[in-house]
Amino acid sequence: MKFAETSYFFEQKRWYQLLKIKKTEQIQLDYSDTTSLIEPTDIDLKDKKFVTVGLVALDQYGNLAAGTSTGGMTNKKFGRVGDASIIGAGTYANNKTCAVSFTGHGEFFIRSLVAYDVSALMEYKGLSLVDAAHEVVIKKLVTVGGEGGLIAIDTKGNITMPFNSGGTYRGFMKSDGTKDILIYK
Ligand code: ASP
């Protein structure tokens, strides 16, 4: 594949966000700080295409797939490995159960192996996709303080997209044409 110049990935909003969070020596989710969106020199929102993206899919043969791409946490330590690339943490698919992609505070996802946990609750405890996802995102993660949410689809094409944060950009489309796009609850 052709490599892009580093400048290709530059985004004014994220630059402001980084400068701001660096002063506090903390790390932060890219969508936690909405105030950076209203900086005066901010560029047009249509140009914002470099954010965390997760996807899950079920094909006509019953194959499930999940993928996650992220820039990680803002102001993360150099060399940090996030949850997105760790199968079972932020991303997981199993033709017996479901496909899952997470977004949110990755350290908690790695510790609790959350994407695999959703699948395991379905496989070993017989939970539905909706119940398994609710158990992990709304109960387990909230108990340990992990902010975030998931998108998931099961072998029957059921879809769930719970989150324990203020909102998350999400959408779905089914083969019959049913579709939706959402941000808040
Ligand atoms: N999960 C990602 C990470 O911790 C962040 C995100 O979802 O935006 O690296």
PDB file of N, CA, C and O and ligand atoms in Angstrom, residues 29-31 52 68 70-73 76 80-84 102-107 109, ligand 1:
ATOM      1  N   LEU A  29     -10.494  10.691  25.582  1.00  0.00           N
ATOM      2  CA  LEU A  29     -11.111  10.173  24.350  1.00  0.00           C
ATOM      3  C   LEU A  29     -11.262  11.318  23.358  1.00  0.00           C
ATOM      4  O   LEU A  29     -11.519  12.452  23.765  1.00  0.00           O
ATOM      5  N   ASP A  30     -11.136  11.036  22.051  1.00  0.00           N
ATOM      6  CA  ASP A  30     -11.178  12.135  21.070  1.00  0.00           C
ATOM      7  C   ASP A  30     -12.519  12.863  21.081  1.00  0.00           C
ATOM      8  O   ASP A  30     -12.579  14.047  20.812  1.00  0.00           O
ATOM      9  N   TYR A  31     -13.604  12.162  21.409  1.00  0.00           N
ATOM     10  CA  TYR A  31     -14.910  12.809  21.387  1.00  0.00           C
ATOM     11  C   TYR A  31     -15.353  13.332  22.760  1.00  0.00           C
ATOM     12  O   TYR A  31     -16.478  13.797  22.913  1.00  0.00           O
ATOM     13  N   THR A  52     -12.221   7.652  15.174  1.00  0.00           N
ATOM     14  CA  THR A  52     -12.364   6.224  15.419  1.00  0.00           C
ATOM     15  C   THR A  52     -13.534   5.665  14.596  1.00  0.00           C
ATOM     16  O   THR A  52     -14.609   6.244  14.577  1.00  0.00           O
ATOM     17  N   THR A  68     -11.962  -2.412  13.611  1.00  0.00           N
ATOM     18  CA  THR A  68     -11.892  -1.168  14.382  1.00  0.00           C
ATOM     19  C   THR A  68     -10.630  -0.405  13.998  1.00  0.00           C
ATOM     20  O   THR A  68      -9.558  -0.998  13.938  1.00  0.00           O
ATOM     21  N   THR A  70      -8.574   3.304  14.950  1.00  0.00           N
ATOM     22  CA  THR A  70      -8.598   4.432  15.885  1.00  0.00           C
ATOM     23  C   THR A  70      -7.250   5.126  15.970  1.00  0.00           C
ATOM     24  O   THR A  70      -6.214   4.501  15.723  1.00  0.00           O
ATOM     25  N   GLY A  71      -7.278   6.385  16.341  1.00  0.00           N
ATOM     26  CA  GLY A  71      -6.046   7.107  16.642  1.00  0.00           C
ATOM     27  C   GLY A  71      -5.679   6.932  18.110  1.00  0.00           C
ATOM     28  O   GLY A  71      -4.661   7.424  18.576  1.00  0.00           O
ATOM     29  N   GLY A  72      -6.524   6.238  18.858  1.00  0.00           N
ATOM     30  CA  GLY A  72      -6.256   5.995  20.278  1.00  0.00           C
ATOM     31  C   GLY A  72      -6.715   7.142  21.153  1.00  0.00           C
ATOM     32  O   GLY A  72      -7.517   7.971  20.748  1.00  0.00           O
ATOM     33  N   MET A  73      -6.191   7.214  22.361  1.00  0.00           N
ATOM     34  CA  MET A  73      -6.556   8.272  23.297  1.00  0.00           C
ATOM     35  C   MET A  73      -5.701   9.511  23.003  1.00  0.00           C
ATOM     36  O   MET A  73      -4.522   9.396  22.687  1.00  0.00           O
ATOM     37  N   LYS A  76      -1.912  10.119  24.535  1.00  0.00           N
ATOM     38  CA  LYS A  76      -1.450   8.801  25.013  1.00  0.00           C
ATOM     39  C   LYS A  76       0.077   8.748  25.020  1.00  0.00           C
ATOM     40  O   LYS A  76       0.731   9.518  24.307  1.00  0.00           O
ATOM     41  N   ARG A  80       2.040   3.286  23.111  1.00  0.00           N
ATOM     42  CA  ARG A  80       0.884   2.627  23.728  1.00  0.00           C
ATOM     43  C   ARG A  80       0.170   1.742  22.703  1.00  0.00           C
ATOM     44  O   ARG A  80      -0.038   2.136  21.567  1.00  0.00           O
ATOM     45  N   VAL A  81      -0.214   0.543  23.104  1.00  0.00           N
ATOM     46  CA  VAL A  81      -1.022  -0.321  22.257  1.00  0.00           C
ATOM     47  C   VAL A  81      -2.443  -0.279  22.810  1.00  0.00           C
ATOM     48  O   VAL A  81      -2.670  -0.567  23.984  1.00  0.00           O
ATOM     49  N   GLY A  82      -3.373   0.119  21.975  1.00  0.00           N
ATOM     50  CA  GLY A  82      -4.768   0.227  22.418  1.00  0.00           C
ATOM     51  C   GLY A  82      -5.528  -1.074  22.240  1.00  0.00           C
ATOM     52  O   GLY A  82      -4.981  -2.097  21.813  1.00  0.00           O
ATOM     53  N   ASP A  83      -6.803  -1.014  22.554  1.00  0.00           N
ATOM     54  CA  ASP A  83      -7.655  -2.207  22.528  1.00  0.00           C
ATOM     55  C   ASP A  83      -8.064  -2.618  21.115  1.00  0.00           C
ATOM     56  O   ASP A  83      -8.374  -3.784  20.869  1.00  0.00           O
ATOM     57  N   ALA A  84      -8.097  -1.652  20.177  1.00  0.00           N
ATOM     58  CA  ALA A  84      -8.653  -1.912  18.842  1.00  0.00           C
ATOM     59  C   ALA A  84      -7.943  -3.066  18.145  1.00  0.00           C
ATOM     60  O   ALA A  84      -8.570  -3.881  17.470  1.00  0.00           O
ATOM     61  N   PHE A 102     -15.720  -2.062  19.670  1.00  0.00           N
ATOM     62  CA  PHE A 102     -15.855  -1.109  20.780  1.00  0.00           C
ATOM     63  C   PHE A 102     -15.213   0.231  20.465  1.00  0.00           C
ATOM     64  O   PHE A 102     -14.241   0.313  19.716  1.00  0.00           O
ATOM     65  N   THR A 103     -15.726   1.283  21.084  1.00  0.00           N
ATOM     66  CA  THR A 103     -15.006   2.551  21.153  1.00  0.00           C
ATOM     67  C   THR A 103     -15.097   3.059  22.580  1.00  0.00           C
ATOM     68  O   THR A 103     -16.103   2.855  23.257  1.00  0.00           O
ATOM     69  N   GLY A 104     -14.039   3.702  23.036  1.00  0.00           N
ATOM     70  CA  GLY A 104     -14.019   4.196  24.413  1.00  0.00           C
ATOM     71  C   GLY A 104     -12.647   3.983  25.027  1.00  0.00           C
ATOM     72  O   GLY A 104     -11.662   3.759  24.312  1.00  0.00           O
ATOM     73  N   HIS A 105     -12.570   4.029  26.330  1.00  0.00           N
ATOM     74  CA  HIS A 105     -11.305   3.978  27.064  1.00  0.00           C
ATOM     75  C   HIS A 105     -10.693   2.566  27.056  1.00  0.00           C
ATOM     76  O   HIS A 105     -11.072   1.699  27.827  1.00  0.00           O
ATOM     77  N   GLY A 106      -9.735   2.390  26.132  1.00  0.00           N
ATOM     78  CA  GLY A 106      -9.210   1.070  25.814  1.00  0.00           C
ATOM     79  C   GLY A 106      -8.587   0.275  26.950  1.00  0.00           C
ATOM     80  O   GLY A 106      -8.630  -0.955  26.948  1.00  0.00           O
ATOM     81  N   GLU A 107      -7.968   0.964  27.926  1.00  0.00           N
ATOM     82  CA  GLU A 107      -7.326   0.220  29.015  1.00  0.00           C
ATOM     83  C   GLU A 107      -8.343  -0.685  29.727  1.00  0.00           C
ATOM     84  O   GLU A 107      -8.043  -1.814  30.101  1.00  0.00           O
ATOM     85  N   PHE A 109     -11.026  -1.901  28.359  1.00  0.00           N
ATOM     86  CA  PHE A 109     -11.461  -2.939  27.420  1.00  0.00           C
ATOM     87  C   PHE A 109     -10.450  -4.092  27.391  1.00  0.00           C
ATOM     88  O   PHE A 109     -10.822  -5.249  27.243  1.00  0.00           O
TER      89      PHE A 109
HETATM   90  N1  ASP B   1     -10.546   2.597  22.149  1.00  0.00           N
HETATM   91  C1  ASP B   1      -9.587   3.550  21.669  1.00  0.00           C
HETATM   92  C2  ASP B   1      -8.333   3.416  22.502  1.00  0.00           C
HETATM   93  O1  ASP B   1      -8.408   3.343  23.721  1.00  0.00           O
HETATM   94  C3  ASP B   1     -10.075   4.967  21.693  1.00  0.00           C
HETATM   95  C4  ASP B   1     -11.354   5.227  20.926  1.00  0.00           C
HETATM   96  O2  ASP B   1     -12.244   4.386  20.884  1.00  0.00           O
HETATM   97  O3  ASP B   1     -11.497   6.307  20.371  1.00  0.00           O
HETATM   98  O4  ASP B   1      -7.259   3.421  21.955  1.00  0.00           O
END
